[in-house]
Tab-separated table of C-alpha atoms in Angstrom:
chain	number	residue	atom	x	y	z
G	1	ILE	CA	0.000	0.000	0.000
G	2	PRO	CA	1.464	3.386	-0.916
G	3	PRO	CA	2.300	5.521	2.115
G	4	PHE	CA	-0.507	7.993	1.357
G	5	GLY	CA	-3.143	5.267	0.820
G	6	PRO	CA	-4.501	3.836	-2.419
G	7	ASP	CA	-6.937	6.651	-3.231
G	8	ILE	CA	-4.917	9.719	-2.192
G	9	PRO	CA	-2.528	11.137	-4.796
G	10	GLN	CA	1.023	11.698	-3.654
G	11	PRO	CA	2.380	15.233	-4.026
G	12	GLU	CA	4.859	15.712	-6.835
G	13	ARG	CA	7.155	17.926	-4.768
G	14	PRO	CA	7.505	18.872	-1.080
G	15	VAL	CA	5.285	21.655	0.163
G	16	THR	CA	7.320	24.625	1.386
G	17	PRO	CA	6.084	27.312	3.789
G	18	SER	CA	4.844	30.523	2.185
G	19	TRP	CA	6.977	32.671	4.511
G	20	GLN	CA	10.707	32.430	4.871
G	21	PRO	CA	12.991	34.791	6.796
G	22	SER	CA	14.931	37.282	4.732
G	23	ALA	CA	18.701	37.309	4.691
G	24	GLY	CA	18.696	40.228	7.145
G	25	GLU	CA	16.329	38.434	9.524
G	26	ASP	CA	18.439	35.287	9.305
G	27	ALA	CA	21.548	37.296	10.221
G	28	ALA	CA	19.793	38.903	13.207
G	29	ILE	CA	18.578	35.521	14.466
G	30	ASP	CA	22.044	34.007	14.023
G	31	ALA	CA	23.655	36.898	15.902
G	32	ARG	CA	21.177	36.604	18.771
G	33	SER	CA	21.753	32.853	18.968
G	34	ALA	CA	25.511	33.379	19.083
G	35	LEU	CA	25.125	35.905	21.897
G	36	LEU	CA	22.886	33.541	23.849
G	37	ARG	CA	25.610	30.900	23.680
G	38	GLN	CA	27.841	33.497	25.355
G	39	ARG	CA	25.093	34.090	27.989
G	40	ARG	CA	24.323	37.535	26.601
G	41	VAL	CA	20.815	38.902	26.002
G	42	MET	CA	20.135	41.955	23.831
G	43	LEU	CA	17.425	44.461	24.747
G	44	THR	CA	17.095	46.683	21.682
G	45	GLY	CA	14.432	48.848	20.067
G	46	THR	CA	11.111	49.603	21.715
G	47	LEU	CA	10.514	47.796	24.994
G	48	ASP	CA	6.997	46.686	24.108
G	49	ASP	CA	5.120	43.484	24.898
G	50	GLU	CA	6.863	41.490	22.156
G	51	THR	CA	10.353	42.566	23.200
G	52	THR	CA	9.563	42.033	26.874
G	53	THR	CA	8.343	38.504	26.179
G	54	ARG	CA	11.490	37.642	24.206
G	55	VAL	CA	13.915	39.131	26.737
G	56	ALA	CA	12.149	37.480	29.681
G	57	ALA	CA	12.113	34.113	27.896
G	58	GLU	CA	15.816	34.304	27.014
G	59	LEU	CA	16.755	35.261	30.569
G	60	MET	CA	14.738	32.356	31.984
G	61	LEU	CA	16.292	29.985	29.438
G	62	LEU	CA	19.818	30.935	30.488
G	63	ASP	CA	18.873	30.800	34.167
G	64	GLY	CA	17.601	27.269	33.680
G	65	GLU	CA	20.808	26.191	31.968
G	66	SER	CA	23.275	27.422	34.558
G	67	SER	CA	23.789	29.643	37.572
G	68	ARG	CA	26.652	31.423	35.811
G	69	GLN	CA	26.377	35.171	35.259
G	70	VAL	CA	24.226	36.551	32.447
G	71	GLU	CA	24.896	39.838	30.666
G	72	LEU	CA	21.910	41.970	29.599
G	73	ILE	CA	22.939	44.540	26.988
G	74	VAL	CA	20.601	47.546	26.719
G	75	ASN	CA	20.208	49.869	23.729
G	76	SER	CA	16.588	50.963	23.848
G	77	ASP	CA	14.316	53.987	24.064
G	78	GLY	CA	11.959	52.164	26.438
G	79	GLY	CA	8.262	51.580	25.957
G	80	PRO	CA	4.854	51.386	27.659
G	81	LEU	CA	5.103	51.447	31.424
G	82	PRO	CA	3.219	48.182	32.194
G	83	ASP	CA	5.337	46.130	29.766
G	84	VAL	CA	8.554	46.493	31.772
G	85	LEU	CA	7.199	44.667	34.825
G	86	ALA	CA	7.754	41.188	33.373
G	87	VAL	CA	11.476	41.848	32.870
G	88	LEU	CA	11.843	43.286	36.373
G	89	ASP	CA	10.060	40.272	37.874
G	90	VAL	CA	12.338	37.852	36.001
G	91	LEU	CA	15.436	39.730	37.174
G	92	ASP	CA	14.198	39.466	40.771
G	93	LEU	CA	13.453	35.749	40.491
G	94	MET	CA	16.572	34.588	38.641
G	95	GLY	CA	19.128	32.501	40.484
G	96	ALA	CA	21.857	33.521	38.053
G	97	PRO	CA	23.258	37.017	38.601
G	98	VAL	CA	22.585	39.502	35.797
G	99	ALA	CA	25.001	42.276	34.830
G	100	THR	CA	23.418	45.115	32.847
G	101	ARG	CA	25.340	47.128	30.257
G	102	CYS	CA	24.173	50.177	28.299
G	103	ILE	CA	25.652	50.614	24.847
G	104	GLY	CA	24.081	53.513	22.967
G	105	ARG	CA	21.080	54.612	24.984
G	106	ALA	CA	18.725	53.596	27.752
G	107	GLU	CA	15.633	55.753	28.095
G	108	GLY	CA	12.442	55.495	30.110
G	109	THR	CA	11.644	51.921	31.085
G	110	ALA	CA	14.886	50.705	29.472
G	111	ALA	CA	16.805	52.845	31.968
G	112	VAL	CA	14.799	51.205	34.762
G	113	VAL	CA	15.976	47.803	33.497
G	114	LEU	CA	19.563	49.071	33.290
G	115	ALA	CA	19.406	50.194	36.922
G	116	SER	CA	18.096	46.770	37.976
G	117	GLY	CA	21.191	44.675	37.286
G	118	THR	CA	22.058	42.290	40.105
G	119	ALA	CA	25.719	41.712	39.210
G	120	GLY	CA	26.958	45.163	38.353
G	121	ARG	CA	25.581	47.903	36.124
G	122	ALA	CA	27.703	49.723	33.574
G	123	ALA	CA	27.396	52.195	30.726
G	124	ALA	CA	29.691	52.855	27.797
G	125	ALA	CA	31.471	56.202	27.825
G	126	ASN	CA	29.227	57.674	25.102
G	127	ALA	CA	25.940	56.228	26.372
G	128	VAL	CA	22.922	58.477	26.909
G	129	ILE	CA	20.612	57.602	29.799
G	130	SER	CA	17.302	59.122	30.834
G	131	LEU	CA	14.610	57.961	33.247
G	132	ARG	CA	12.026	60.287	31.726
G	133	LEU	CA	8.867	58.453	30.691
G	134	ARG	CA	7.629	59.659	27.300
G	135	GLU	CA	4.432	57.834	26.702
G	136	ARG	CA	0.923	58.578	25.555
G	137	TYR	CA	-1.983	56.191	25.624
G	138	ASP	CA	-5.047	56.209	23.398
G	139	VAL	CA	-7.796	54.680	25.488
G	140	ASP	CA	-11.244	54.084	24.026
G	141	GLY	CA	-14.337	53.022	25.858
G	142	ARG	CA	-16.531	54.160	28.698
G	143	ALA	CA	-15.427	56.739	31.210
G	144	VAL	CA	-15.194	54.028	33.860
G	145	ASP	CA	-12.809	52.042	31.651
G	146	VAL	CA	-10.591	55.074	31.153
G	147	GLU	CA	-10.625	55.688	34.887
G	148	ARG	CA	-9.638	52.090	35.613
G	149	PHE	CA	-6.785	52.235	33.118
G	150	ALA	CA	-5.507	55.471	34.651
G	151	GLY	CA	-5.656	53.851	38.072
G	152	HIS	CA	-3.706	50.850	36.802
G	153	LEU	CA	-1.008	53.121	35.327
G	154	ALA	CA	-0.742	55.004	38.622
G	155	GLU	CA	-0.299	51.713	40.482
G	156	VAL	CA	2.399	50.539	38.056
G	157	ARG	CA	4.170	53.875	38.296
G	158	ASP	CA	4.154	53.647	42.097
G	159	ARG	CA	5.745	50.177	41.891
G	160	ILE	CA	8.417	51.518	39.530
G	161	GLU	CA	9.167	54.412	41.867
G	162	ARG	CA	9.600	52.071	44.853
G	163	HIS	CA	11.781	49.757	42.784
G	164	LEU	CA	14.037	52.609	41.643
G	165	ALA	CA	14.371	53.872	45.203
G	166	ALA	CA	15.596	50.431	46.246
G	167	VAL	CA	18.135	49.968	43.428
G	168	THR	CA	19.472	53.530	43.144
G	169	GLY	CA	19.203	54.972	46.662
G	170	LEU	CA	17.573	58.131	45.272
G	171	GLY	CA	14.843	59.845	47.274
G	172	ASP	CA	11.213	59.758	46.212
G	173	ASP	CA	11.115	63.379	45.057
G	174	ARG	CA	14.188	62.984	42.849
G	175	ILE	CA	12.800	59.824	41.300
G	176	ARG	CA	9.444	61.456	40.507
G	177	SER	CA	11.230	64.433	38.997
G	178	ALA	CA	13.467	62.189	36.872
G	179	LEU	CA	10.500	60.174	35.601
G	180	ASP	CA	8.517	63.307	34.746
G	181	ASP	CA	11.091	65.804	33.520
G	182	GLY	CA	14.531	64.211	33.720
G	183	VAL	CA	17.005	65.347	31.097
G	184	PRO	CA	19.320	62.939	29.245
G	185	MET	CA	22.386	62.088	31.323
G	186	SER	CA	25.915	61.144	30.418
G	187	ALA	CA	27.295	57.870	31.708
G	188	GLU	CA	29.189	59.739	34.428
G	189	THR	CA	26.056	61.561	35.597
G	190	ALA	CA	24.100	58.303	35.620
G	191	GLN	CA	26.843	56.827	37.795
G	192	ALA	CA	26.552	59.757	40.212
G	193	HIS	CA	22.789	59.163	40.413
G	194	GLY	CA	23.197	55.474	41.233
G	195	ILE	CA	21.718	54.197	37.962
G	196	VAL	CA	24.987	52.512	36.976
G	197	ASP	CA	28.027	51.504	38.993
G	198	GLU	CA	30.756	52.165	36.453
G	199	VAL	CA	31.593	53.749	33.112
G	200	ILE	CA	33.410	51.483	30.669
G	201	GLY	CA	35.546	52.294	27.663
G	202	ARG	CA	36.939	55.578	28.866
C-alpha cells in the first residue's frame, strides 16, 4: 500500500512554507543565537510586549541552563510602562546574577531595566541615559474604563518608583522628577545618580 493510501494522490514535490525569513532576519537571528551561547541577552528597540516577552524568555532559558552570570545589553528607548514589569520580575526571580550594560542609549523603562542589574551595572562612555517616561496612551471606551486604566497606570508607576528607590538609593522626590522631567544624562552623571556603577571604555 502506498504511504498515502490507495486513493490519495502523492504530491509531486515537497510543500514549502509561504513565509521564509529574509537574509537580514536570518543574520539577526544568528547573531542573537551566538550571543545567547555566550550568555548575553540583547534588549534593543522599543521595549513593548513582544520585546519584553522575548527578553524574559531568554533570561529564563539561560537561568535554567546554569547559575553562571548573564549579561543583559541595553540599547533601547523604552516603551509602555506596564510592559517592563515582566522583565523586572524575572530579574528578581533569577538565580543567576545579571550584569546590565548600556551601549548607545537607555531611556524610560529601558533605563529602569539598566538600573536593575544584580551583578553590576555599567554604561559605555558615550551612552545616553534618561529615566524620563515619554508615553501617551489612546484609550477608548466608557469613562469608567478610562478611569480604571488610569488607576492601573498610577499603580504601576508607584511600583516603579519604589523599585528605583531600592536599586538607586535616590529619594522619592528625585525619582518622581526624573521620571517626569529628567534630562538625558551622560554615563558619568548616571553613575553619580546610582543608575549605573561604572563607566566602561573611557
